[in-house]
CSV table of C-alpha atoms in Angstrom, one decimal:
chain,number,residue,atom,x,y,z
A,1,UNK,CA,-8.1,-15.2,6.9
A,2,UNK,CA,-9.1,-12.3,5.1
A,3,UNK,CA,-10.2,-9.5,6.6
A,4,UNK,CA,-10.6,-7.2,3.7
A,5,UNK,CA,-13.0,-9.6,1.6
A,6,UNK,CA,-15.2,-9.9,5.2
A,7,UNK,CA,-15.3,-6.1,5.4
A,8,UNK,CA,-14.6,-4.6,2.0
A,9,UNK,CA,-13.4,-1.2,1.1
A,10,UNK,CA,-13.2,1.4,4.4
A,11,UNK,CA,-12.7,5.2,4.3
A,12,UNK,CA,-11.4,5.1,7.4
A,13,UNK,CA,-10.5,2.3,10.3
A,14,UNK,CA,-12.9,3.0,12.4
A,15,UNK,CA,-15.8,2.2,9.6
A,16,UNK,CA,-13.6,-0.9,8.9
A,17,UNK,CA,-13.6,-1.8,12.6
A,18,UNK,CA,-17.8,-1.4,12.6
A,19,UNK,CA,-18.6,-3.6,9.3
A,20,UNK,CA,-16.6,-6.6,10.9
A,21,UNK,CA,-18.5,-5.9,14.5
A,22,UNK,CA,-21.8,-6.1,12.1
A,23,UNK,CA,-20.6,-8.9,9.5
A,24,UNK,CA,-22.8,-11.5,9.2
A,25,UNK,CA,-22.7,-14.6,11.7
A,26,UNK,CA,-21.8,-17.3,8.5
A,27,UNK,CA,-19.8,-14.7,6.7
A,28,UNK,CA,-17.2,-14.5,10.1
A,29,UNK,CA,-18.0,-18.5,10.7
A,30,UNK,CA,-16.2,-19.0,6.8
A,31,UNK,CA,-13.7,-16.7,7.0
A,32,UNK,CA,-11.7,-17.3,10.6
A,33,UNK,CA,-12.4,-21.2,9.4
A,34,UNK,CA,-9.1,-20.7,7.9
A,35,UNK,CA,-7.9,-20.8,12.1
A,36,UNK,CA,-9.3,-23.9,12.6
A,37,UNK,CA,-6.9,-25.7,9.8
A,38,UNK,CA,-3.5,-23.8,11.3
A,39,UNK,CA,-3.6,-24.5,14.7
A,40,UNK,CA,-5.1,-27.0,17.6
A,41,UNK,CA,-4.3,-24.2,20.5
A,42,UNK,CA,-5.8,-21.5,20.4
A,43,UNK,CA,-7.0,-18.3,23.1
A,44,UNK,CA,-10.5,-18.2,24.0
A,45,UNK,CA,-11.5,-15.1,22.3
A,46,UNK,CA,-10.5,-16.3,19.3
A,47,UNK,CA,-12.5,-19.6,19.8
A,48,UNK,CA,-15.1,-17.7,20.4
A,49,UNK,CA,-14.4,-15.5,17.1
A,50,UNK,CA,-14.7,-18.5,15.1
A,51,UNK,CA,-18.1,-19.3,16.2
A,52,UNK,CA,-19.0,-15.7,15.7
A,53,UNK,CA,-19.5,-14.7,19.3
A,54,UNK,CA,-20.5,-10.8,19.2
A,55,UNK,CA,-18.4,-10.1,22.4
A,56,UNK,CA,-15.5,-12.0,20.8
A,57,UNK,CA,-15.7,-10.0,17.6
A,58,UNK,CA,-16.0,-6.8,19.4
A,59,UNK,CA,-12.3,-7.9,21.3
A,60,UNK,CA,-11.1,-8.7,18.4
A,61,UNK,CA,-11.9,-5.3,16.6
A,62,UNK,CA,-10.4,-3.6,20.0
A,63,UNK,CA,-7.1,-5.4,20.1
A,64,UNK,CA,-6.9,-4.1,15.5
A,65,UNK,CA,-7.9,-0.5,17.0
A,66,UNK,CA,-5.3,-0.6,19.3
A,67,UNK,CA,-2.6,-2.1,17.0
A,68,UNK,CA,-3.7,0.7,14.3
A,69,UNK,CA,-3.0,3.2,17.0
A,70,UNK,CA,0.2,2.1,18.5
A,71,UNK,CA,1.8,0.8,14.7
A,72,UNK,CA,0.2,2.6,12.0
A,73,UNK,CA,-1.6,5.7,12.8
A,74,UNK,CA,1.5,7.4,13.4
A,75,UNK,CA,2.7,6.7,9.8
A,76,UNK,CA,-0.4,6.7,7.9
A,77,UNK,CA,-0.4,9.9,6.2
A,78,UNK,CA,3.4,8.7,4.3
A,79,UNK,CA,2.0,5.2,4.1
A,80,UNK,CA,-1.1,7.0,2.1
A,81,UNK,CA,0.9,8.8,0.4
A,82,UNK,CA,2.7,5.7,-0.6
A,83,UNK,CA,-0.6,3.8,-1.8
A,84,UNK,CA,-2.0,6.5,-3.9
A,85,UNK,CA,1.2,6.8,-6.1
A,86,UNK,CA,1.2,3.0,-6.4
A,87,UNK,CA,-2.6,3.4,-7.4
A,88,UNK,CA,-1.8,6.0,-10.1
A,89,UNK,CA,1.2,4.2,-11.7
A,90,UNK,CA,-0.6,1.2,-12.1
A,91,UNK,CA,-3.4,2.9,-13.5
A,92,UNK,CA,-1.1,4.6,-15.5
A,93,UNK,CA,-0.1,1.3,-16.6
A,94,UNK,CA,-3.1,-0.6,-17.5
A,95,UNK,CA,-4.3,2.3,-19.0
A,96,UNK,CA,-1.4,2.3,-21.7
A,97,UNK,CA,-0.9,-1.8,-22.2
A,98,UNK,CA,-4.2,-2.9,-20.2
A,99,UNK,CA,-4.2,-6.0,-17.4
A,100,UNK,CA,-1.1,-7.5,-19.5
A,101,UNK,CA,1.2,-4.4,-18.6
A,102,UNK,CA,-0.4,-4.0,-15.1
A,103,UNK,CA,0.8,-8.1,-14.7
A,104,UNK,CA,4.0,-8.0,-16.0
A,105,UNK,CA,4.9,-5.2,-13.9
A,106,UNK,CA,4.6,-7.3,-11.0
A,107,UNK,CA,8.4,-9.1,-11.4
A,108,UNK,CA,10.0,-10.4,-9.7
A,109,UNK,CA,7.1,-11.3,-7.3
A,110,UNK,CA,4.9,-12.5,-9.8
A,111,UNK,CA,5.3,-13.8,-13.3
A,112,UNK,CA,2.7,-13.0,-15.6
A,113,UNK,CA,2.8,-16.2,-17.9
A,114,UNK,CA,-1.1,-16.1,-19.7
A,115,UNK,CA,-3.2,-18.1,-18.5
A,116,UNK,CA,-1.3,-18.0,-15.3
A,117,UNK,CA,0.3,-15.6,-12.7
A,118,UNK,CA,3.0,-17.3,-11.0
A,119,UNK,CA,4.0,-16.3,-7.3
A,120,UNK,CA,7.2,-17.9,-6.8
A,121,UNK,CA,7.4,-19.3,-2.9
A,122,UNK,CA,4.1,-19.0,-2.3
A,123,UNK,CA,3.2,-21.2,0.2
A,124,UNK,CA,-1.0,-21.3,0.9
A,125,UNK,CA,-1.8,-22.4,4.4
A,126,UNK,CA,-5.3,-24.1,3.7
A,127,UNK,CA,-5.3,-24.4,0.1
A,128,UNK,CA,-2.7,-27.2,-0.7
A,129,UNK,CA,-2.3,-27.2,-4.1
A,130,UNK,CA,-1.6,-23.6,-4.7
A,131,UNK,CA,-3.8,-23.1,-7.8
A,132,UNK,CA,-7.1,-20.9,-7.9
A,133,UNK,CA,-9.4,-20.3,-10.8
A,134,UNK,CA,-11.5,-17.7,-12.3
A,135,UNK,CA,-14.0,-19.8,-14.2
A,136,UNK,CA,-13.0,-18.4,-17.2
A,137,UNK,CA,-13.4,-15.0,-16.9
A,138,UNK,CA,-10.6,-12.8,-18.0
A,139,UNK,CA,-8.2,-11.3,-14.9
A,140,UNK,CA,-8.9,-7.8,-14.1
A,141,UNK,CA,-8.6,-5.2,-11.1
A,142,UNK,CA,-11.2,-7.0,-9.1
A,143,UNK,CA,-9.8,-10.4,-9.4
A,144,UNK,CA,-6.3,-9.6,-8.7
A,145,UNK,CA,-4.5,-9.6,-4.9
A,146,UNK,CA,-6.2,-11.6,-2.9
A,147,UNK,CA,-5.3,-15.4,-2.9
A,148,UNK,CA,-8.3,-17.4,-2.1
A,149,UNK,CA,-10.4,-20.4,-3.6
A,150,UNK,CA,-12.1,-18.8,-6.7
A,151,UNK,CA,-10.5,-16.1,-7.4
A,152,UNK,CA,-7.9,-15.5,-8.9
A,153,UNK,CA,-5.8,-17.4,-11.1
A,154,UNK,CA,-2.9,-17.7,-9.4
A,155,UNK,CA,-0.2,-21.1,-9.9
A,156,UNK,CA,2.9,-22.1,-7.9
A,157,UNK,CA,5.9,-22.7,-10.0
A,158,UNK,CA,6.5,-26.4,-10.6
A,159,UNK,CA,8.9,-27.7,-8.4
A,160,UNK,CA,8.5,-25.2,-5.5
């Protein structure tokens, strides 16, 4: 599951938090599908997540609130701090040798190999075979980072 697609960019957690307690009913029913294919068990609330039950959603954003608090608030500021140099020296990057610089950069964890980026030992839960396309459009920014059917072009090594 991906939060981030279902909710988008967020100044803040709490505005985070708020577009997943509005998302739309299908758009959280596709998303937490990804639950139903990983496990038979599962808690109620989440059950009830999955079939986009407001109260359930409304736990759910509770219980990330509370994990923010207790694991990441504390640490934000340095983790921020963190992020935005990572943001400027990849910019940095593609700036000088554009998307091709900004890919092959990414080694060892990926392998920029045009067409494809390889991410050696990735293992995708739902999507078996590993491999996602673009529909010919070039990689950039946008289509980069988050592994799901359609986006990005992204292969597992042979042999993995």
């Amino acid at each position: 599951m991906d939060l981030f697609t279902l909710v988008g960019a967020a100044g803040c957690m709490g505005e985070g938090l708020e577009r997943l307690i509005s998302a739309p009913e299908g758009r959280l029913r596709d998303e937490f599908a990804v639950c139903s294919a990983t496990s038979r068990r599962r808690t109620q609330w989440l059950s009830g997540v999955m079939a986009a039950d407001r109260e359930s959603v409304q736990r759910l954003a509770a219980g990330l609130q509370d994990c923010h608090e207790v694991a990441v608030a504390s640490y934000w500021g340095r983790i921020r701090h963190h992020l935005d140099g990572e943001v400027a020296h990849r910019a940095r990057l593609m700036v000088r040798g554009g998307v091709t610089a900004l890919l092959e950069s990414l080694r060892p964890m990926a392998m920029w190999k045009p067409p494809v980026l390889e991410i050696p030992g990735y293992r995708p839960l739902v999507h078996p075979t590993a491999d996602f396309h673009l529909g010919g459009a070039p990689p950039g920014p946008g289509s980069i980072g988050v592994l799901r059917a359609g986006s990005p072009a992204v292969r597992q090594p042979s042999g993995r």
